[in-house]
mmCIF file of C-alpha atoms and ligand atoms in Angstrom:
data_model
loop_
_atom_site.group_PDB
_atom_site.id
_atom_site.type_symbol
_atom_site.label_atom_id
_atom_site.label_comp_id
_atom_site.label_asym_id
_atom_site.label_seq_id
_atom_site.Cartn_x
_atom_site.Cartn_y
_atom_site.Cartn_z
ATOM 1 C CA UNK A 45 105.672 105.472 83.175
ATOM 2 C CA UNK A 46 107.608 106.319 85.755
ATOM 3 C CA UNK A 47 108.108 106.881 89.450
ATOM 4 C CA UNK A 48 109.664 110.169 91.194
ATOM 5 C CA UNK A 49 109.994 110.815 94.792
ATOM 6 C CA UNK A 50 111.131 113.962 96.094
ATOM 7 C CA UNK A 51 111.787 114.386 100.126
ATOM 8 C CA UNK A 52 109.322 112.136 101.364
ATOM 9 C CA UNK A 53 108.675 111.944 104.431
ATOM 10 C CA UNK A 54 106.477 109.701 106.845
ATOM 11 C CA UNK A 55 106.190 110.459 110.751
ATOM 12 C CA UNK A 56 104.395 107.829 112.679
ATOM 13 C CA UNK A 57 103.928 109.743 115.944
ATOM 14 C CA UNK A 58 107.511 110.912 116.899
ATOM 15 C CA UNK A 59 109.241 107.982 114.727
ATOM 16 C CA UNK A 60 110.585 109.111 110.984
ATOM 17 C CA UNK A 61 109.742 105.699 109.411
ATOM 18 C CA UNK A 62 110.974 107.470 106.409
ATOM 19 C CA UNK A 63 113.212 110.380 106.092
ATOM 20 C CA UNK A 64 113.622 113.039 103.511
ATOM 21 C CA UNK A 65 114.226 110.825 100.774
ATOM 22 C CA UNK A 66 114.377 110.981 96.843
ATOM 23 C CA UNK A 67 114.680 108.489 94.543
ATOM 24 C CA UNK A 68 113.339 107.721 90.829
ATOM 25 C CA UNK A 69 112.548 104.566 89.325
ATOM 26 C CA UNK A 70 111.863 103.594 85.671
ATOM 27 C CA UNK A 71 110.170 101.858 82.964
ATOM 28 C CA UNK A 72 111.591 99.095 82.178
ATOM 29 C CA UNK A 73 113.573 98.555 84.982
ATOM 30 C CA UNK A 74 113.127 96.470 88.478
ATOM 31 C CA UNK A 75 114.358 98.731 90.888
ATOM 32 C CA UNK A 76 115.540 96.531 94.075
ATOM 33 C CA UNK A 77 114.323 98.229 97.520
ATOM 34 C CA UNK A 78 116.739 96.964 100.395
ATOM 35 C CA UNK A 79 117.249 97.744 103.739
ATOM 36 C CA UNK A 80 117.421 95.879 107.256
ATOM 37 C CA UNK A 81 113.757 95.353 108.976
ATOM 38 C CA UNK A 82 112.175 98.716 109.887
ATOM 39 C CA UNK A 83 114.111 100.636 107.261
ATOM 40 C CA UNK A 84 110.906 102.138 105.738
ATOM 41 C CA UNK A 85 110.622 99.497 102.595
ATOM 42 C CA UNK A 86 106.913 99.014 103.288
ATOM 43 C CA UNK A 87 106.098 102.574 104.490
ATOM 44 C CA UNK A 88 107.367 103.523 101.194
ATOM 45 C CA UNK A 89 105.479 101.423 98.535
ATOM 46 C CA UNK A 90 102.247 101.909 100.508
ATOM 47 C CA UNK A 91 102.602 105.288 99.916
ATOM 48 C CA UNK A 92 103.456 104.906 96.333
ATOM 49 C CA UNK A 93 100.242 102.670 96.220
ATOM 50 C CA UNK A 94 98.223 105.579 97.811
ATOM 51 C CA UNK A 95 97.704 103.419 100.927
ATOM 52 C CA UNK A 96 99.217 104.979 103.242
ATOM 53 C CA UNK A 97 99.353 109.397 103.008
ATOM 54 C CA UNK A 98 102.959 110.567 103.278
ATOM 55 C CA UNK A 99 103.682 113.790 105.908
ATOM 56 C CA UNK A 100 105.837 115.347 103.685
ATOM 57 C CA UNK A 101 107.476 115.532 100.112
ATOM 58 C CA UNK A 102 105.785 113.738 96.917
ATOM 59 C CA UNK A 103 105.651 111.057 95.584
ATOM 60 C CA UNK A 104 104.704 110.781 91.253
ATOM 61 C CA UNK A 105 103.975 107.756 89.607
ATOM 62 C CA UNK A 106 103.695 108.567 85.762
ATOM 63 C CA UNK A 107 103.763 112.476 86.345
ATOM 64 C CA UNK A 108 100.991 112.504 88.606
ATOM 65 C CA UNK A 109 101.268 113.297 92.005
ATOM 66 C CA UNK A 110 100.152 110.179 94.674
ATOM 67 C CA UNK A 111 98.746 112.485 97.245
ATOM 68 C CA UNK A 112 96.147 114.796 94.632
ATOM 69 C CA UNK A 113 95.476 111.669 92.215
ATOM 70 C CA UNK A 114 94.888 109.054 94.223
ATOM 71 C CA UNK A 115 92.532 106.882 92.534
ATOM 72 C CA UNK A 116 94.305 107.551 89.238
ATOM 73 C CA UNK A 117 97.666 106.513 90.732
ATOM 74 C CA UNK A 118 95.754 103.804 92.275
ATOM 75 C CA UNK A 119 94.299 101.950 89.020
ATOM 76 C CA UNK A 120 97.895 102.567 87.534
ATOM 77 C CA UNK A 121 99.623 100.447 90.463
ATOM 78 C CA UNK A 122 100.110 96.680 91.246
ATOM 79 C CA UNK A 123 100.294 96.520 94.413
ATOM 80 C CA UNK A 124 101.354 92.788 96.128
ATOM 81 C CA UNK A 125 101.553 93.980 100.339
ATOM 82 C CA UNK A 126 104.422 92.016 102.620
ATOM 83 C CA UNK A 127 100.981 90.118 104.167
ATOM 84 C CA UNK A 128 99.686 89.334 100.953
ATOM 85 C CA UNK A 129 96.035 89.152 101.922
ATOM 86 C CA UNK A 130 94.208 86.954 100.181
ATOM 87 C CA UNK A 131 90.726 85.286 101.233
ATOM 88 C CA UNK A 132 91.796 81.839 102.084
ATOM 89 C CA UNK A 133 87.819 80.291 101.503
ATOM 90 C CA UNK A 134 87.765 81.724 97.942
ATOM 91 C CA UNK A 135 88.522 80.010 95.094
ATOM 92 C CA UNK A 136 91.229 81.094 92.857
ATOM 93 C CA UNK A 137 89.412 81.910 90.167
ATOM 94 C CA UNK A 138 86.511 83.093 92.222
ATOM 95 C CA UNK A 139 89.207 85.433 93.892
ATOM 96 C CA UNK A 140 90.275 86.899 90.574
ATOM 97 C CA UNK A 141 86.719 87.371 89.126
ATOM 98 C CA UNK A 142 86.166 89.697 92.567
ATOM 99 C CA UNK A 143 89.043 91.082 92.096
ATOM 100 C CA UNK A 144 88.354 92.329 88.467
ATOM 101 C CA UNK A 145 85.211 93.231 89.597
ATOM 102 C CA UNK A 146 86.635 95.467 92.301
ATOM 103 C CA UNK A 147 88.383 97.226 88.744
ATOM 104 C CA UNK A 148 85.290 97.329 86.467
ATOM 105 C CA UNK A 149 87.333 95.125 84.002
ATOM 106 C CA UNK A 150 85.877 94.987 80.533
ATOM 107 C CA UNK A 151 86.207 91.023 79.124
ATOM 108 C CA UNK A 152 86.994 89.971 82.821
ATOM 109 C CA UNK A 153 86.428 86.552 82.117
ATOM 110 C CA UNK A 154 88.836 86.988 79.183
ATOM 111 C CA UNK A 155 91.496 88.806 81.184
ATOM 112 C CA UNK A 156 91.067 86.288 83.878
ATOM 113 C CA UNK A 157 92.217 83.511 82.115
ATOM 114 C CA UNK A 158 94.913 85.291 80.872
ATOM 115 C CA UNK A 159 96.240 86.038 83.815
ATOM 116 C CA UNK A 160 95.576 82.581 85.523
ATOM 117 C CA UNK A 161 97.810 81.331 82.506
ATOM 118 C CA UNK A 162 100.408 83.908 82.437
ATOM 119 C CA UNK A 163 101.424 83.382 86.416
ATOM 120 C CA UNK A 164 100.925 79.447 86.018
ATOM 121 C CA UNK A 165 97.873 78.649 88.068
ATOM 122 C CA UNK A 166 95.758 76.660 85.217
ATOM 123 C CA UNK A 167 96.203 73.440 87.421
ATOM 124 C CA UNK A 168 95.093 75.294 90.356
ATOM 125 C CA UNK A 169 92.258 77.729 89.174
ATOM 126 C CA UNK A 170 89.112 75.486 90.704
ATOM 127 C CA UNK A 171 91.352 75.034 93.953
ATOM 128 C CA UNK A 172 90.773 77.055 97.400
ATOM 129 C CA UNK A 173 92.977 79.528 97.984
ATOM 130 C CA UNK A 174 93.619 77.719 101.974
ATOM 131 C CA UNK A 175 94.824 74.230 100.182
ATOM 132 C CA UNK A 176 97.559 76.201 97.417
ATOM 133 C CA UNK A 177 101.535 76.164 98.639
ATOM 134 C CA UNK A 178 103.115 79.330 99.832
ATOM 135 C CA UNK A 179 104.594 79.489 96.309
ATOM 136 C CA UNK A 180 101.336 79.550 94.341
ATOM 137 C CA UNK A 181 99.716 81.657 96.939
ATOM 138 C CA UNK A 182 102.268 84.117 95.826
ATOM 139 C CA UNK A 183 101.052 83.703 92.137
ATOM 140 C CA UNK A 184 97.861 84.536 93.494
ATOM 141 C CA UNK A 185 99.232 87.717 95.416
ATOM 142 C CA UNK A 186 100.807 88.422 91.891
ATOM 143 C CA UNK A 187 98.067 87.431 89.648
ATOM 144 C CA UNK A 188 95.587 89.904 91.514
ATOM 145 C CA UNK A 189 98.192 92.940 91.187
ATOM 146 C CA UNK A 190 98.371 92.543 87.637
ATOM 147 C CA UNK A 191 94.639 91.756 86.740
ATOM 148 C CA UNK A 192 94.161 95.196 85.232
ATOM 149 C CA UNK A 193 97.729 94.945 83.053
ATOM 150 C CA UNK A 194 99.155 97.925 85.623
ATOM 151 C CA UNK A 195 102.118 100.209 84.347
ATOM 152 C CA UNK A 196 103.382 100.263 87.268
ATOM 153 C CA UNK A 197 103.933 97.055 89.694
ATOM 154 C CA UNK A 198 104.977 96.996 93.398
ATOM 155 C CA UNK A 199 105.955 93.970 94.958
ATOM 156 C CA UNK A 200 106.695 93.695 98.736
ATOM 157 C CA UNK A 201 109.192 90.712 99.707
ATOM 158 C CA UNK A 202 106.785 88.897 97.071
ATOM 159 C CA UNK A 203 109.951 85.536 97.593
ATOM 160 C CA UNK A 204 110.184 85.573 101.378
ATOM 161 C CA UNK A 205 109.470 82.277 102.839
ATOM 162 C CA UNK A 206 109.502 80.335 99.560
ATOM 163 C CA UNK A 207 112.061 77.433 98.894
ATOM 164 C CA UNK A 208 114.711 77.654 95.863
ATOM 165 C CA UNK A 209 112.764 76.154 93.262
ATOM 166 C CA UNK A 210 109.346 78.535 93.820
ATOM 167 C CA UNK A 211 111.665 81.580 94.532
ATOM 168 C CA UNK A 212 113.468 80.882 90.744
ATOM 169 C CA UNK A 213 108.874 80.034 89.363
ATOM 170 C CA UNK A 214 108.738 83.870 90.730
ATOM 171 C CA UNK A 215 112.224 85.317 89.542
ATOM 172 C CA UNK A 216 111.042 84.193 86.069
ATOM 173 C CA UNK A 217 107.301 85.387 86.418
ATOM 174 C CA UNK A 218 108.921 89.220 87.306
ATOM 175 C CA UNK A 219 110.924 88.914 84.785
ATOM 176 C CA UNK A 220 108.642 88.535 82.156
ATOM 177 C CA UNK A 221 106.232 90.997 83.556
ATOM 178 C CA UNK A 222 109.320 93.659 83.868
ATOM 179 C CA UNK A 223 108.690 94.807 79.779
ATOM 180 C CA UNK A 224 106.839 98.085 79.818
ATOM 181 C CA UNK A 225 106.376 98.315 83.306
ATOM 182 C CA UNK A 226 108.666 100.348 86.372
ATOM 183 C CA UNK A 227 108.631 97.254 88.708
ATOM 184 C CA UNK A 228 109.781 98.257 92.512
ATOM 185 C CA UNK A 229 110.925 94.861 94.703
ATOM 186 C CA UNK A 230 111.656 94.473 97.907
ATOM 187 C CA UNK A 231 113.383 91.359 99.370
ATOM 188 C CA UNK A 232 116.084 90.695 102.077
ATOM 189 C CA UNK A 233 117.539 88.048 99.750
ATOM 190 C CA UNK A 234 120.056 90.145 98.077
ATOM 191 C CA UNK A 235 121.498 86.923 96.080
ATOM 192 C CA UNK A 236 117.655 87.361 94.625
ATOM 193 C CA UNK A 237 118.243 91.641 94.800
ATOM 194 C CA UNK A 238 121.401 90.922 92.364
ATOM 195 C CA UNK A 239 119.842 88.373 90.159
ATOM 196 C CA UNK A 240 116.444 90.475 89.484
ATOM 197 C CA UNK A 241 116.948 93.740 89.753
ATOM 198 C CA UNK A 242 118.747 96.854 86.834
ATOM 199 C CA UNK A 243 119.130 99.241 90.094
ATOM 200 C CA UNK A 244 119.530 98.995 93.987
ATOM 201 C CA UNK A 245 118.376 101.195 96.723
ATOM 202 C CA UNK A 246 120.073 100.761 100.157
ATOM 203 C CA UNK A 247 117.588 102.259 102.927
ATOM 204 C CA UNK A 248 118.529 102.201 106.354
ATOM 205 C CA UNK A 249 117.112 104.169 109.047
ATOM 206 C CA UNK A 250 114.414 105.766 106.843
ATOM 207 C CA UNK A 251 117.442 107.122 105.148
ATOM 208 C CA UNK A 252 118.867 106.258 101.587
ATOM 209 C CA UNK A 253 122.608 105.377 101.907
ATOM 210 C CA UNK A 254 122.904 103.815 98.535
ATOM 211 C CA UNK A 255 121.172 104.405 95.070
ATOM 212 C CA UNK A 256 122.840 103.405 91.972
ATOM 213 C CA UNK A 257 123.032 100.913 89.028
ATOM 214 C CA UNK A 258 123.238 97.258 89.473
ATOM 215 C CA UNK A 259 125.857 97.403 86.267
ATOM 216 C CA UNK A 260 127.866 100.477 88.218
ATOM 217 C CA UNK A 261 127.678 98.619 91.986
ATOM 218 C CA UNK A 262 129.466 95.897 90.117
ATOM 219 C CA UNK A 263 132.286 98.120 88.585
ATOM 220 C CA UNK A 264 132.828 99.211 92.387
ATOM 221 C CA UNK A 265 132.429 95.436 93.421
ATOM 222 C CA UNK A 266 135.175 94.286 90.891
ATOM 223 C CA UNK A 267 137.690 96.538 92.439
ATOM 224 C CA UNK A 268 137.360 96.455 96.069
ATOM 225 C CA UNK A 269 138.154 93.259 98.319
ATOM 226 C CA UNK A 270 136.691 92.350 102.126
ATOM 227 C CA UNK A 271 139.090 91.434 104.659
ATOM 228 C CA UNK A 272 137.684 89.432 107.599
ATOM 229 C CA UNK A 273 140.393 89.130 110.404
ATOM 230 C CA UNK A 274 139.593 88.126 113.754
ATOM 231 C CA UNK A 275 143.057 88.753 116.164
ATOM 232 C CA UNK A 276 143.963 87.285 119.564
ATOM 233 C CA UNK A 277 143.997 90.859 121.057
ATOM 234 C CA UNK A 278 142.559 93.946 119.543
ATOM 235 C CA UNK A 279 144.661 96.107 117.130
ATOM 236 C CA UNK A 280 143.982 100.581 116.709
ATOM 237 C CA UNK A 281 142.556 100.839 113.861
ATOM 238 C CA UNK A 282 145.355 103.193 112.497
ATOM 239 C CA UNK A 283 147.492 99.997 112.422
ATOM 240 C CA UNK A 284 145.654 99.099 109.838
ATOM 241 C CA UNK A 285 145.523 102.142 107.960
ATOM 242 C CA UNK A 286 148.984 102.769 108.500
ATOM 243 C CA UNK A 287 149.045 99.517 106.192
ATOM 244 C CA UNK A 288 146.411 100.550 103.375
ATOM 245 C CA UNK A 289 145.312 104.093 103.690
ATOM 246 C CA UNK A 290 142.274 102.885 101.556
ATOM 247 C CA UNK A 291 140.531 100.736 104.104
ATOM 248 C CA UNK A 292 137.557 101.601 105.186
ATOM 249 C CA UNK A 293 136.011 99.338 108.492
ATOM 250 C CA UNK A 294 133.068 97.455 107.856
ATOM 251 C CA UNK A 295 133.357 96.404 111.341
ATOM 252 C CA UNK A 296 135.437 96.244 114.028
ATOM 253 C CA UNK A 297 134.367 94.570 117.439
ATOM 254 C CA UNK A 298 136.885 94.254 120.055
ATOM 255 C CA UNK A 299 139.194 91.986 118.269
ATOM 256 C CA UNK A 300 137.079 91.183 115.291
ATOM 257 C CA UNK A 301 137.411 93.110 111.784
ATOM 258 C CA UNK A 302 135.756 93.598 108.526
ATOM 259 C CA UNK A 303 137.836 95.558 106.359
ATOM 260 C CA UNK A 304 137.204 96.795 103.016
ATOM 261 C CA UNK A 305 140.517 97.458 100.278
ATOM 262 C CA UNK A 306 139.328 100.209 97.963
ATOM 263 C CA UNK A 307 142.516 99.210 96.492
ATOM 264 C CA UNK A 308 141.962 96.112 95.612
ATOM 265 C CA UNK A 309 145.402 95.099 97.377
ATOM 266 C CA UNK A 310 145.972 91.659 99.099
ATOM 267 C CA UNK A 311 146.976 93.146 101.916
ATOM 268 C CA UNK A 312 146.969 89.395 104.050
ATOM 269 C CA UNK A 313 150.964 89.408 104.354
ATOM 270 C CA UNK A 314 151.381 92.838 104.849
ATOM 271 C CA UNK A 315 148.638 92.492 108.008
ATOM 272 C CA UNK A 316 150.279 89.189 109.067
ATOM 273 C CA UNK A 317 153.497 90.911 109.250
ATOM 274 C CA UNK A 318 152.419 94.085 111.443
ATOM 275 C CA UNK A 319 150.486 91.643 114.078
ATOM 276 C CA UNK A 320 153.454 89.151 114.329
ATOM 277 C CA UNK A 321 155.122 92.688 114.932
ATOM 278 C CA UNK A 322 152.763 93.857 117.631
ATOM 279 C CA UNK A 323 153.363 90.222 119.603
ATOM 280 C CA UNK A 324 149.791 89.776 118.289
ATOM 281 C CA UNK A 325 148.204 86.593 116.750
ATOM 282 C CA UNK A 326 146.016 86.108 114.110
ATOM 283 C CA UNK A 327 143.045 83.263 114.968
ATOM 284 C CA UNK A 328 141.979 84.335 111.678
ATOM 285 C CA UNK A 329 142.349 85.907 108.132
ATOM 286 C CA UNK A 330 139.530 85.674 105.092
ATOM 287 C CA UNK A 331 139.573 87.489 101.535
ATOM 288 C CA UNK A 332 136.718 87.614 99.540
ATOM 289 C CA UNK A 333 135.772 89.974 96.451
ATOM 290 C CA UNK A 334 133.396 92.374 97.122
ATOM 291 C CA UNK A 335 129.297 92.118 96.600
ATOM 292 C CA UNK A 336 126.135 93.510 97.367
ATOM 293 C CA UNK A 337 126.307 91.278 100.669
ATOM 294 C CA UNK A 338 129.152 92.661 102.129
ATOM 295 C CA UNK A 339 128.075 96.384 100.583
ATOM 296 C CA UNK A 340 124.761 96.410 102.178
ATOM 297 C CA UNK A 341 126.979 95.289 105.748
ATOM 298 C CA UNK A 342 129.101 98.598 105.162
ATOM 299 C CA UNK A 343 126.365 100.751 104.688
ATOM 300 C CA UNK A 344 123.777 99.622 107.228
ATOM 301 C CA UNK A 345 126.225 98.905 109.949
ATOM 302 C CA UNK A 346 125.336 95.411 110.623
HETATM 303 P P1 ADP B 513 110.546 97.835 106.542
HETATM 304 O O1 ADP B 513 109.496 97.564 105.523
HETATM 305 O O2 ADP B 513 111.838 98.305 105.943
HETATM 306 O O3 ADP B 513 110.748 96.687 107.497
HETATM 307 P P2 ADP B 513 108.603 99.680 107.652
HETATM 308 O O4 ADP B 513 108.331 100.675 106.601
HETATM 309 O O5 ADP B 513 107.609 98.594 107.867
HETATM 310 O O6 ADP B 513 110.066 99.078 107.429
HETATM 311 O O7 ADP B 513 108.775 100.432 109.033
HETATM 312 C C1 ADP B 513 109.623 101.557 109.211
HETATM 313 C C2 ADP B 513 109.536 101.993 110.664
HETATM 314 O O8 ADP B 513 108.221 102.513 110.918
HETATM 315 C C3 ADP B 513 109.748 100.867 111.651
HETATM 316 O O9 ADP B 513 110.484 101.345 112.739
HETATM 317 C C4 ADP B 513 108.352 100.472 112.058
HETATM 318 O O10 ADP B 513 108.334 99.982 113.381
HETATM 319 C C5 ADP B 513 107.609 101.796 111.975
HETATM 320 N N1 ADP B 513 106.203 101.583 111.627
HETATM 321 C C6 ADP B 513 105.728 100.999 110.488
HETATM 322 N N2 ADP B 513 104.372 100.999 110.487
HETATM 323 C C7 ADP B 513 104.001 101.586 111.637
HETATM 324 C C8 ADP B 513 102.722 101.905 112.233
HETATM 325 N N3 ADP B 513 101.576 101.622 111.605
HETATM 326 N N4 ADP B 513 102.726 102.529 113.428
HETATM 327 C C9 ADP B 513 103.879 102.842 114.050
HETATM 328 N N5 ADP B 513 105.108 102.601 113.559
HETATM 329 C C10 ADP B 513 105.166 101.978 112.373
#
């Protein structure tokens, strides 16, 4: 059970909140969904959930097509929103039993307990939903995506605004759930991103400027050092290519740079010697190895 997108598109009246894009996702996996705010991470898994109709492209989840199977697609899906709307009066339990009822579940009661078990609410099943942390409120959001043991499982920034110790309860909960399911994640925690996911897409803009691997990124990442120089007064940047030919500018602000050594060079004297040169001084000069941080920077333009 897979996912397949093919040149979606989504149009909300002149904005593209997402823009021609492709991507695949599969079983098995926990495909990481990046991108700064308003890059189209939501847009997209509500249209992979059938809530939201895309204006062009498709979208498949397990061969069939989103827009002509919708309730098919939609029984296949887990589907945790950003919001995670849950109905704070309701008791957990009571909240899963509607829930199941909502997808005709055979042995509901069964299933329920299950569930309540397998996301680690058992202490917290006669509670109301208002008095549970943030943290088990998300085991909630996650307990009623999964109620009807879903193929496919779509979980939008399901750690944001938990501390370290409920954000590693949830790592390990997606973990275990990742066997036999495609599992797509978004999160702006890309510590979280790396720890989680087998492959990382990079949206910005409504645009996909990265798609690849975890395992590959890494290769790249092991190469490659980041450069962080700030300078008394700015520098061309053909100085500094002059020096490296295989930098590529992550940033450069007035006298502030973020450079990036495909080579994997230690170019720090070699720098310090051309600004001493220039009658320039350096206020100063970081290396660090390059990561999904510093990635995500280069291709979003932060
Ligand atoms: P992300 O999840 O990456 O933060 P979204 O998919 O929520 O991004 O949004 C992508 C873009 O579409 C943003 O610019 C956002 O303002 C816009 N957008 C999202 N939903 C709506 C809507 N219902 N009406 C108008 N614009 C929207």
């Amino acid at each position: 059970m897979s996912i397949k997108v093919e040149g979606l598109t989504k149009v909300y009246s002149t904005q593209k909140a997402i823009d021609n894009i492709s991507f695949e996702a599969m079983e098995g996996q926990i495909t990481g969904l990046v991108g700064p705010n308003g890059a189209g991470k939501s847009t997209t898994m509500k249209i992979l959930t059938a809530s939201l109709t895309a204006d062009g492209g498709e979208a498949y989840v397990g061969g069939l097509n989103v827009s002509d199977d919708e309730m098919k697609v939609k029984s296949m899906v887990g589907y945790l929103p950003e919001s995670n709307p849950l109905y704070p009066t309701m008791y957990v339990k009571e909240f899963l039993t509607f829930i199941a009822k909502i997808h005709k579940l055979k042995n509901a009661s069964q299933r329920i307990d299950e569930v309540i078990e397998s996301v680690g609410l058992t202490k917290e099943k006669h509670k109301k939903i208002s008095s549970l942390s943030k943290g088990y409120r998300q085991r909630v959001g996650i307990a009623q995506a999964i109620i009807h043991d879903p193929k496919v499982l779509i979980l939008d920034e399901p750690i944001s605004g938990l501390d370290p110790n409920q954000i590693q309860e949830i790592r390990q909960l997606i973990l275990k759930l990742k066997k036999n399911k495609t599992i797509i994640f978004s999160s702006h925690i890309l510590q979280e991103v790396e720890s989680i996911c087998d492959k990382i897409i990079i949206l910005n803009d409504g645009h996909i400027v990265a798609d690849d691997e975890l395992s590959h990124l890494q290769k790249d990442y092991s190469q490659a050092i980041v450069i962080e120089i700030e300078l008394l007064k700015s520098m061309s940047k053909n100085v500094f290519q002059d020096i490296d030919p295989t930098i590529n500018f992550v940033k450069s602000e007035g006298n502030h740079y973020i450079i990036e050594v495909g080579s994997g060079e230690d170019i720090r004297e070699a720098i310090f010697d051309r600004v001493v040169a220039d009658n320039n001084k350096i206020l100063s000069m970081a290396m660090q190895k390059k990561n999904l941080e510093n990635l995500f920077k280069s291709v979003t333009k932060v």
